[in-house]
Coordinates of C-alpha atoms and ligand atoms in Angstrom, one line a residue:
X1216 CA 7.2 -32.5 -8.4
X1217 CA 8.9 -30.6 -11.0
X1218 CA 12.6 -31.8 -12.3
X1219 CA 15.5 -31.5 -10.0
X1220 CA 17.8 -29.1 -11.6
X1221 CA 20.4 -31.2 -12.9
X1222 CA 23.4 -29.5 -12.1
X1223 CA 25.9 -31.8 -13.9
X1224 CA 24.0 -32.2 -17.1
X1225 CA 25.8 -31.2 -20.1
X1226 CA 24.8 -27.4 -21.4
X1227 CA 22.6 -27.1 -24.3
X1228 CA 23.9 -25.0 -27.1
X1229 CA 21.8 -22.1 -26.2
X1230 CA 23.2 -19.6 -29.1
X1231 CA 21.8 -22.3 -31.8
X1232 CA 18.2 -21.2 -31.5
X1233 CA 19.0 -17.6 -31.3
X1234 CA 16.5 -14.9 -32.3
X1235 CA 17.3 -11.6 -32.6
X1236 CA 13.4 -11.0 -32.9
X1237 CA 11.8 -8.4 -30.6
X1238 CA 9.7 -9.7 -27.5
X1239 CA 5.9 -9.7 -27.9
X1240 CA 3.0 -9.7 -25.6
X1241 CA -0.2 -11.5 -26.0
X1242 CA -1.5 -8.5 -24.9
X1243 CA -0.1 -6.0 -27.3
X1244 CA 2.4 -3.1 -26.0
X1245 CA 2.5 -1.5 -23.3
X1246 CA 3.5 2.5 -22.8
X1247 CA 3.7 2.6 -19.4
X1248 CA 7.2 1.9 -18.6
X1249 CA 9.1 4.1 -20.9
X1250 CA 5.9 6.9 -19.6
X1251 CA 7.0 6.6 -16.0
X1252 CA 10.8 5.9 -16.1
X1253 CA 11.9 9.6 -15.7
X1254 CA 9.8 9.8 -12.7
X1255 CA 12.5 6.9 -11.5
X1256 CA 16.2 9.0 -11.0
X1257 CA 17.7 5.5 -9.3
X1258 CA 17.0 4.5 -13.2
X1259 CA 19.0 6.9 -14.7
X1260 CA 22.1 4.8 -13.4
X1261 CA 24.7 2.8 -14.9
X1262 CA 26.8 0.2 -14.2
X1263 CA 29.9 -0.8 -16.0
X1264 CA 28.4 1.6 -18.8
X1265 CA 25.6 -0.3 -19.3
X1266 CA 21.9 1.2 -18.0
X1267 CA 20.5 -0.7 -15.0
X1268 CA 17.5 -3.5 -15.5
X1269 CA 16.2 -3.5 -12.3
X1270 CA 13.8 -6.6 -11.9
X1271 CA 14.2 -7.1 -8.4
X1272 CA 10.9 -5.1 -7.6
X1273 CA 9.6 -8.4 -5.2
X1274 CA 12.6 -7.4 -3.0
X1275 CA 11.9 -3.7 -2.9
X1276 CA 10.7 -1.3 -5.7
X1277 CA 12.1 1.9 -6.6
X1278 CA 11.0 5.3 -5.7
X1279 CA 9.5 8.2 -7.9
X1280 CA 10.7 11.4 -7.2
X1281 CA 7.5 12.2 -5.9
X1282 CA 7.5 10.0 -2.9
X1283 CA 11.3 11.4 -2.4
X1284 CA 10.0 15.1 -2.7
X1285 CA 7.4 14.1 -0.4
X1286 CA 9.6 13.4 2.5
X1287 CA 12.0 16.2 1.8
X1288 CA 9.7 18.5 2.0
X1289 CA 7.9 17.0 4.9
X1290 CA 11.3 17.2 6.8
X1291 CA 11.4 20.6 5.2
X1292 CA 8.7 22.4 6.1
X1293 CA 6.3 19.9 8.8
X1294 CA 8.7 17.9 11.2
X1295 CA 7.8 18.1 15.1
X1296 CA 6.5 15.2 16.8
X1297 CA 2.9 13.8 16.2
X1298 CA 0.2 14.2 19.0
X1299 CA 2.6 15.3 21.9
X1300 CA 2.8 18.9 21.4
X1301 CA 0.5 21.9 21.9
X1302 CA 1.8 24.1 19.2
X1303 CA 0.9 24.7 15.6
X1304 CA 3.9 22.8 14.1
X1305 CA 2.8 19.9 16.2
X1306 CA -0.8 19.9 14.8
X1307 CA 0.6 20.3 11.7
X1308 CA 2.8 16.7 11.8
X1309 CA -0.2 15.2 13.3
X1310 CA -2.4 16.2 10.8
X1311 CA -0.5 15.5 7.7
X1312 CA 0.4 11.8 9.7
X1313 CA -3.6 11.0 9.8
X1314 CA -4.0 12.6 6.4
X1315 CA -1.5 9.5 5.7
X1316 CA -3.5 7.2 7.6
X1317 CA -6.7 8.3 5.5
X1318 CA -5.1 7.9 2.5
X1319 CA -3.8 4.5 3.4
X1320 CA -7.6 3.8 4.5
X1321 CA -8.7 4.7 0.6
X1322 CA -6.0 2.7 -1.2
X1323 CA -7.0 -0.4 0.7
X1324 CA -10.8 0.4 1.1
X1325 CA -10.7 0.0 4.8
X1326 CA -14.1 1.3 6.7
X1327 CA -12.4 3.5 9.3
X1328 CA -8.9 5.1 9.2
X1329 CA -8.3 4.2 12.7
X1330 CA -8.4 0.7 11.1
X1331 CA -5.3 1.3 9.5
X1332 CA -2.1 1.1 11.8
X1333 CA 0.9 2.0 10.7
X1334 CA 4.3 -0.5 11.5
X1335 CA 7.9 -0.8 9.5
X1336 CA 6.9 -3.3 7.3
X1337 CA 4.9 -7.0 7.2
X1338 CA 7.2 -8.8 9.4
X1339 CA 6.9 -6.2 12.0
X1340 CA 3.2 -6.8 11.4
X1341 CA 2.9 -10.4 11.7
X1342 CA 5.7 -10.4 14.5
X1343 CA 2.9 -8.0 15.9
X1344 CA -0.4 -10.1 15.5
X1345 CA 1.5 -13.2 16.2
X1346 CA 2.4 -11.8 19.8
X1347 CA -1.2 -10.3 20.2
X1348 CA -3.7 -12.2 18.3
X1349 CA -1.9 -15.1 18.3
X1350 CA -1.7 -15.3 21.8
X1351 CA -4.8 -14.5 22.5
X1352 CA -6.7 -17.5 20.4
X1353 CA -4.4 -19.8 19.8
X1354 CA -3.7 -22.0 23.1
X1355 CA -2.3 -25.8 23.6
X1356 CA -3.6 -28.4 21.8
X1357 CA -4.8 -25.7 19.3
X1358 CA -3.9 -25.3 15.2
X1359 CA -2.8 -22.4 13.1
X1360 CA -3.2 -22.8 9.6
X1361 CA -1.2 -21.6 6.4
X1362 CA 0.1 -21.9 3.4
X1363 CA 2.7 -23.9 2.0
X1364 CA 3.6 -21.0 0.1
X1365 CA 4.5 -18.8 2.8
X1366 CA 7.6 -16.1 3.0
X1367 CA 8.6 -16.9 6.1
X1368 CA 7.7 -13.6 7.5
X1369 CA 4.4 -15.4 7.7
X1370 CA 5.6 -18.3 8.8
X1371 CA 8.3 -18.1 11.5
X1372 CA 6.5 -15.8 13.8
X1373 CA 3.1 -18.8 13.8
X1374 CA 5.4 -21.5 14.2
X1375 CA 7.2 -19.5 16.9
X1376 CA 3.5 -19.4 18.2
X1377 CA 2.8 -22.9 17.8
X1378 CA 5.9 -24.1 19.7
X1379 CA 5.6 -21.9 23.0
X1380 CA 1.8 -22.4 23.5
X1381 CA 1.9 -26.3 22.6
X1382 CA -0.4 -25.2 19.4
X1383 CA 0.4 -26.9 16.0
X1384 CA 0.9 -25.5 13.0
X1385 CA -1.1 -26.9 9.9
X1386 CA 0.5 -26.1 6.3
X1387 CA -1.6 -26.9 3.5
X1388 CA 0.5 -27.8 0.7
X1389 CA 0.6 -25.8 -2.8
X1390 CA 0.1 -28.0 -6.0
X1391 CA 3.0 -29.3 -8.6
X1392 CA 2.3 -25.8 -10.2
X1393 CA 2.3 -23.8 -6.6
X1394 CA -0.9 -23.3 -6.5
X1395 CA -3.2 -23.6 -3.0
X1396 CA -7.1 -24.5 -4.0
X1397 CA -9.9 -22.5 -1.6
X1398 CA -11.2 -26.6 -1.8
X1399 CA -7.7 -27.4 0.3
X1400 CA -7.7 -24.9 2.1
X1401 CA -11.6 -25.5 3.4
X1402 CA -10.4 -29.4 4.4
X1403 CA -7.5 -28.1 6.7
X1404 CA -10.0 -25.7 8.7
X1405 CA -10.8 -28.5 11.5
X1406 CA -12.4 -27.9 15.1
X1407 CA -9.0 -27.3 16.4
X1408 CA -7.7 -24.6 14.1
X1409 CA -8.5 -21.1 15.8
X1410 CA -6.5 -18.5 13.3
X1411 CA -5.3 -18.6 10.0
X1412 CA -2.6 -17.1 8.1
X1413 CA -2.3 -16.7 4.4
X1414 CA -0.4 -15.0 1.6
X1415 CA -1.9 -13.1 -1.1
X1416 CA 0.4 -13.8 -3.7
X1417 CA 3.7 -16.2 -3.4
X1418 CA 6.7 -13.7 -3.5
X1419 CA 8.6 -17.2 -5.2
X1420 CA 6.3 -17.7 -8.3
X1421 CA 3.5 -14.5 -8.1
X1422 CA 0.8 -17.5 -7.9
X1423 CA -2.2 -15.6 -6.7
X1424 CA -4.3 -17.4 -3.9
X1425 CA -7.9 -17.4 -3.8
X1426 CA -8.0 -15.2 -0.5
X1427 CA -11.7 -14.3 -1.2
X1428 CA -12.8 -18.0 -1.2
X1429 CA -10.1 -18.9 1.3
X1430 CA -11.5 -16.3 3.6
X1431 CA -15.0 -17.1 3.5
X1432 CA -14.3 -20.9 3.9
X1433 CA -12.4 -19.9 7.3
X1434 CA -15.0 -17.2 8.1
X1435 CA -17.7 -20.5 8.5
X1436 CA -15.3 -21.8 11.2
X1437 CA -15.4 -18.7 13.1
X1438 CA -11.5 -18.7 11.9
X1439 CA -10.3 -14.6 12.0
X1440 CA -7.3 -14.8 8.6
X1441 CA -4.6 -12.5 8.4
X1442 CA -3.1 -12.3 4.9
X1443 CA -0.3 -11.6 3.8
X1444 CA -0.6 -8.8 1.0
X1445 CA 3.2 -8.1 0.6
X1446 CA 3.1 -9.2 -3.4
X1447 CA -0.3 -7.9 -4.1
X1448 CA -0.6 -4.2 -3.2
X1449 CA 2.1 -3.3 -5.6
X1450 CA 0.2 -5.0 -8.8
X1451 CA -3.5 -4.9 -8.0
X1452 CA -6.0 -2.6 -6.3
X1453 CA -7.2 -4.9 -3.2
X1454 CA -10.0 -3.9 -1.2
X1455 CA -9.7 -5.5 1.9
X1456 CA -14.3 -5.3 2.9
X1457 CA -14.2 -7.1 -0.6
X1458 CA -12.3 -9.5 0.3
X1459 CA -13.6 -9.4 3.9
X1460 CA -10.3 -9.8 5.5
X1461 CA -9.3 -9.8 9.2
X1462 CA -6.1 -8.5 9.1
X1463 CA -4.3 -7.4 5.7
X1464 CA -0.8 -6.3 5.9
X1465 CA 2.3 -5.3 3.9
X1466 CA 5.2 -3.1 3.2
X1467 CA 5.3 0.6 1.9
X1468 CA 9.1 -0.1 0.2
X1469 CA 7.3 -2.4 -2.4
X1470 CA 4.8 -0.5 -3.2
X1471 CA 6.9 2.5 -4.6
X1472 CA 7.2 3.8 -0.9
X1473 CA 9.9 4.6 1.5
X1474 CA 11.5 1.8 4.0
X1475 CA 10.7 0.9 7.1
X1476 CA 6.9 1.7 7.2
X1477 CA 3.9 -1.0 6.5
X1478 CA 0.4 -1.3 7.4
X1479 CA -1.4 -3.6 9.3
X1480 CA -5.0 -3.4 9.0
X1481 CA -7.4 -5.0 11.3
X1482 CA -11.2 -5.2 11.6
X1483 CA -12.3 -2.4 13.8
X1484 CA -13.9 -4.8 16.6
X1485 CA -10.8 -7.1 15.9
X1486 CA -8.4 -4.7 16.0
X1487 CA -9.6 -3.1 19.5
X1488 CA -9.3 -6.3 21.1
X1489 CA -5.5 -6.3 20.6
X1490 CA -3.5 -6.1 23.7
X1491 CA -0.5 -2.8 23.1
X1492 CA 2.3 -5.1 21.5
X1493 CA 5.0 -2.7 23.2
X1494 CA 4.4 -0.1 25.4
X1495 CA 5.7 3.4 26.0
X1496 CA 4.7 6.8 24.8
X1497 CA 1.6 7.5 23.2
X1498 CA -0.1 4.5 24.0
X1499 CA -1.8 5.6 27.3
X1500 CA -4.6 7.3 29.0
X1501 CA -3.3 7.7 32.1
X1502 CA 0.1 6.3 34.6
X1503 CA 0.1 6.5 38.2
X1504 CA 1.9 4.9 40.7
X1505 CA -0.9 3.8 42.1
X1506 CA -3.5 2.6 39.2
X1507 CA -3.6 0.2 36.3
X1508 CA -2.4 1.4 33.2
X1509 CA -5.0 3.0 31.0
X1510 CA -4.5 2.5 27.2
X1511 CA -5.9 4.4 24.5
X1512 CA -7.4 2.7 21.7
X1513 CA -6.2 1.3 18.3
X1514 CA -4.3 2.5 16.5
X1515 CA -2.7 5.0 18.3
X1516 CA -2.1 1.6 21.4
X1517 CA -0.6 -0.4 18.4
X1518 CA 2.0 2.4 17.8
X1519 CA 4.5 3.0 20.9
X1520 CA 7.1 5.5 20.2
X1521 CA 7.5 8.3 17.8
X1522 CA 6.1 6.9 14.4
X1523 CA 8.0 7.1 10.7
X1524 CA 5.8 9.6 10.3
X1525 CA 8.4 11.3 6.9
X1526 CA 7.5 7.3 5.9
X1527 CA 3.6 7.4 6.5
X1528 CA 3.9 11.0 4.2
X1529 CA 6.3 9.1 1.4
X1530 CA 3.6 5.7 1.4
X1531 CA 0.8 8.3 1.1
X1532 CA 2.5 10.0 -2.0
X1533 CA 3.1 6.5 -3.5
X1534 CA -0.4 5.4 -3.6
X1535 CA -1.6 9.1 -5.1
X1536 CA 0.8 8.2 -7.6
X1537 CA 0.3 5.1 -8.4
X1538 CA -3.5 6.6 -8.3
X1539 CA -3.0 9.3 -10.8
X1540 CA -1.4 6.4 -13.2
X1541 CA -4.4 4.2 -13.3
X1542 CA -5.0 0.8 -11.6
X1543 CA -6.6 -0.7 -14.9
X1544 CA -3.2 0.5 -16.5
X1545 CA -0.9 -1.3 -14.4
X1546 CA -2.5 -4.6 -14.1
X1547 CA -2.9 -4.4 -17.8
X1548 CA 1.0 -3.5 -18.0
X1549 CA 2.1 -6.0 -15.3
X1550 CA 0.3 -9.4 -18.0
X1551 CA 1.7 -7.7 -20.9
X1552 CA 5.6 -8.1 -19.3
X1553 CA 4.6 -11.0 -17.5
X1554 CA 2.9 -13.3 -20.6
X1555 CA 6.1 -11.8 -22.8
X1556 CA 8.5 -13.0 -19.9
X1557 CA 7.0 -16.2 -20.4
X1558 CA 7.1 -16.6 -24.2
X1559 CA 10.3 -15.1 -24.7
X1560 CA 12.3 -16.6 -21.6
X1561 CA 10.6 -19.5 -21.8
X1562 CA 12.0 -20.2 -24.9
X1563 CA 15.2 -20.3 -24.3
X1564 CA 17.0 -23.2 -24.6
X1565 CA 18.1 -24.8 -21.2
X1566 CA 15.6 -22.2 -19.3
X1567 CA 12.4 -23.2 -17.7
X1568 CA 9.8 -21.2 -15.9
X1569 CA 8.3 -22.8 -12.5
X1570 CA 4.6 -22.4 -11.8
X1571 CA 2.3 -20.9 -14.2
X1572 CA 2.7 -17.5 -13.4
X1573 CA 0.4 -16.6 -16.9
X1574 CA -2.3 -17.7 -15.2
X1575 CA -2.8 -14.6 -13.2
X1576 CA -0.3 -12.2 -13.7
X1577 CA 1.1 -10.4 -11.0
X1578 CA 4.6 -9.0 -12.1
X1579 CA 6.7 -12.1 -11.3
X1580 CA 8.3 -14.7 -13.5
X1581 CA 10.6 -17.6 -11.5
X1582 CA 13.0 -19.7 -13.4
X1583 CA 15.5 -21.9 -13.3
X1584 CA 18.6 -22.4 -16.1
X1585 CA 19.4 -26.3 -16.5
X1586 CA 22.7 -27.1 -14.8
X1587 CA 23.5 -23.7 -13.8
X1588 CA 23.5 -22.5 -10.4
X1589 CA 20.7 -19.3 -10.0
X1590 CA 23.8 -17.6 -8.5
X1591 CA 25.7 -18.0 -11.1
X1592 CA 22.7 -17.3 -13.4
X1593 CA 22.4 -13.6 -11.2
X1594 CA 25.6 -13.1 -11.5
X1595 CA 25.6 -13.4 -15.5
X1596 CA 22.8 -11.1 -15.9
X1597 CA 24.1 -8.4 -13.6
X1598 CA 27.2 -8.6 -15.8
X1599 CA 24.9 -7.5 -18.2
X1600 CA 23.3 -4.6 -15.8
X1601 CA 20.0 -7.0 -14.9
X1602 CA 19.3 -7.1 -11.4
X1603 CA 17.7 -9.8 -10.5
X1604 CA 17.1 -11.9 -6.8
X1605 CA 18.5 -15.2 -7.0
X1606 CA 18.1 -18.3 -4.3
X1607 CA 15.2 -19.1 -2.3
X1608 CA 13.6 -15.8 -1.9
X1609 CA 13.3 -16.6 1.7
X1610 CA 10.7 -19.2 1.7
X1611 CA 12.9 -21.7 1.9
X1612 CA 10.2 -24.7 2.2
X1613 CA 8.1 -23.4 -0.9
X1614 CA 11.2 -23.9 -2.8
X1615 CA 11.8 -27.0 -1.5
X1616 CA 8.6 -28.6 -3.0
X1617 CA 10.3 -27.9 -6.6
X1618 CA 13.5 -30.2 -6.0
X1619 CA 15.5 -27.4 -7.1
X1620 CA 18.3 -25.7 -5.0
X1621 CA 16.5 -22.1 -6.1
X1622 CA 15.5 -20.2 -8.5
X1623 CA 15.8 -16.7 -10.5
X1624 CA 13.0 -14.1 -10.1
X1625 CA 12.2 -12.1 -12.6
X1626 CA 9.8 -9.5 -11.0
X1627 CA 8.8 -6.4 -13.0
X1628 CA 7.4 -3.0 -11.6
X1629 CA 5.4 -0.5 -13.3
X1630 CA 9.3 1.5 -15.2
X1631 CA 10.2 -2.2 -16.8
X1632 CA 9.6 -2.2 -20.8
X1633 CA 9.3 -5.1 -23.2
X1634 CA 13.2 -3.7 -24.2
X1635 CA 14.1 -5.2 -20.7
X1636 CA 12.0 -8.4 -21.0
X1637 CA 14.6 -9.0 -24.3
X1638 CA 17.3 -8.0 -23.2
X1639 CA 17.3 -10.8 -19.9
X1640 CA 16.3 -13.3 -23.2
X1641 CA 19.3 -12.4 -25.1
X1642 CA 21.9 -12.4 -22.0
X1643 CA 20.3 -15.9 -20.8
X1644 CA 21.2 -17.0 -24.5
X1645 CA 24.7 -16.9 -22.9
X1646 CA 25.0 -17.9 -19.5
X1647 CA 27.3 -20.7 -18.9
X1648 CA 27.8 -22.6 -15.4
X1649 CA 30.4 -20.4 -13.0
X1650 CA 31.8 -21.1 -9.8
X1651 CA 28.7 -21.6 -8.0
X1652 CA 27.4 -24.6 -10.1
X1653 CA 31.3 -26.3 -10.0
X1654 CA 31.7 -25.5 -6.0
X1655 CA 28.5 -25.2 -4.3
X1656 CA 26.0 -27.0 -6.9
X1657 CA 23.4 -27.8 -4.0
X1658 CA 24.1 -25.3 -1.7
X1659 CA 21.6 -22.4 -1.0
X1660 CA 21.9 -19.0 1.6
X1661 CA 19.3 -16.5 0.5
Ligands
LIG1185 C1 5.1 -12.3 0.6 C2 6.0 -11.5 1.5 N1 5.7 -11.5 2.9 C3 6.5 -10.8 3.7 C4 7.7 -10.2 3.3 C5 8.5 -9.4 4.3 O1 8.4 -8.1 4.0 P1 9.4 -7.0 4.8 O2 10.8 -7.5 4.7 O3 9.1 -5.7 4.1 O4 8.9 -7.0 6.2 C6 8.0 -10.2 1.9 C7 9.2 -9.6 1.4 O5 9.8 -10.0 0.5 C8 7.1 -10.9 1.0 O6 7.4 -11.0 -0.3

């Protein structure tokens, strides 16, 4: 267990150590962000005078102005419905949604496009195999297994699960440093547990699991995983046959896309097992009065309703983007802020980072200030234009395991500089305990 945050302790004097030095990297500079900021207008804004630090990627990223054109113009000069119409505009929408869909299919190294089934987002997704999958394997007396690191976007929905089919749910528990061993893992995976459900990459600390070794210890159990790739599409090319995963999901708003459209991919022969989740227009073969309902296959069963398609078009532009830029260039970006996060933040006095999130980089740095509430600590830096997510990052239990009432996420995207990474030093040189840590000292909402 790491230190409760002692919320009465007397401040440290955290102006007497005060550097005015510039941050470092162990890994040198890195060009990209001050490359790619233009391509960012939301950056261009400023509040109370001062230009905007936005580090809250985790929550949601920001979008270039070639994911925004991409809609636009898709509104512009394509909108009609998808599949339903025998006209030309009509082929055209449907054939710039499955260009999408193939595009999706590259970025993730899916087999088939018709793997790939477009959703709003990861809960949606999960909500989705939960209600499907979940139903379908998981019965009474039977386990689920996952993470103690879990958002609980992959937690609720299982547990839901668990408690209307008499199933149990089994969490195996992250270390003192938040990490979850494949060795763990591998002892949870009894007789009884029929599905697993794991993240990637812990939206608190950016701890990145071993979902390769995870999945291959479950795959000997005849145990299907779905993982939770929120927090690892943005940072690092995954390859979803390489990892030989199940189901893979995430959200297109963190990954430089538009809101309310995801992905859930499934394993073709997995996949076309899945009952419709809802049902209604364009999901069927045939109605009558008088027959069964005839459904047509994934993915098109998996999507009832008119899809986002203006949000399939805007994910697609976001991962030719982030494409053109370079995968090798943005992990190599992402360690550079992340290790100078580290050294420099680290440093302060009164300040201490949770996990190890050095060990494997993936563009998030959690801390928490000694005696100061993280609200109050969010509050301070967005007086100095920092935006940052402060609380629990809704996984509430993770948090838990630390003995602290939350923490502050520091979570970088592919715009952030070194320039930010000292400017959130020098403003944490200064931040003294508000209302938060006087009123509320233990309380937590987010
Ligand atoms: C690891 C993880 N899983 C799931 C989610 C939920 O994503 P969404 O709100 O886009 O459905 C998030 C969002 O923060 C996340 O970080």
């Amino acid at each position: 267990m790491v230190d409760l945050v002692d919320m009465t302790s007397a401040r440290r004097n955290r102006s007497s150590r005060a550097e005015s030095s510039p941050v470092r990297s162990a890994t040198g500079e890195s060009a990209l962000g001050e490359t790619v900021r233009a391509d960012f207008p939301i950056l261009a804004r400023r509040f109370g005078g001062q230009p905007l630090v936005y580090l809250d990627n985790a929550a949601t990223a920001q979008k270039p102005q070639r994911v925004l054109d991409a809609i636009v113009d898709h509104y512009a000069a394509a909108n009609s419905n998808v599949g339903r119409g025998y006209y030309r505009l009509s082929h055209l929408a449907t054939d710039v949604y499955e260009q999408a869909r193939e595009t999706v299919r590259r970025a993730i190294g899916a087999e088939h496009p018709d793997e790939v089934v477009f959703v709003p987002g990861t809960t949606a997704a999960v909500n989705l195999l939960a209600d499907t999958l979940g139903r379908d394997l998981v019965g009474g007396g039977d386990q689920v297994a996952v993470t103690g690191m879990e958002h609980n976007s992959n937690l609720l929905p299982w547990r839901r699960l668990c408690e209307s089919v008499g199933a149990e749910l089994v969490v195996v528990p992250a270390d003192e440093r938040g990490r979850v061993s494949a060795e763990d893992f591998a002892a949870a995976l009894g007789p009884r547990v029929k599905l697993a459900a794991i993240t990637h990459v812990s939206n608190v600390l950016g701890t990145v699991n071993p979902v390769r070794d995870m999945i291959a210890h479950a795959h000997r159990h005849d145990v299907p995983v779905v993982v939770d790739g929120a927090q690892a599409v943005p940072h690092r090319p995954v390859d979803v046959r390489d990892l030989d995963a199940d189901f893979y999901v995430f959200s297109g708003h963190k990954v430089y896309g538009p809101m309310g459209i995801g992905v859930l991919y499934g394993r073709r022969d997995l996949l076309h097992r899945l009952e419709p989740y809802q049902v209604g227009g364009g999901t069927v073969k045939g109605v009558s009065t008088t027959e069964p309902v005839r459904y047509v296959p994934a993915p098109a069963r998996l999507e009832a309703g008119t899809p986002h398609i203006a949000g399939a078009v805007g994910l697609a532009a976001a991962f030719d983007y982030l494409d053109e830029l370079g995968w090798d260039t943005i992990r190599e970006h992402d360690e550079t802020l992340v290790l100078a996060a580290v050294d420099a933040v680290g440093a302060v006095p009164g300040v201490r980072v949770v996990g190890d999130p050095a060990a494997d980089p993936n563009g998030i740095v959690s801390i928490v200030v000694d005696g100061i509430h993280p609200y109050d600590v969010g509050g301070h830096l967005d007086a100095h234009g920092i935006a940052v997510r402060s609380g629990v990052h809704c996984a509430n239990t993770f948090v838990d395991t630390f003995g602290v009432v939350g923490t502050v996420r520091l979570s970088f995207g592919i715009y952030n500089t070194l320039a930010e990474v000292e400017l959130v030093r020098d403003a944490l040189r200064t931040v003294t305990p508000g209302t938060w840590t006087t009123e509320h000292p233990t309380e937590r909402f987010l």
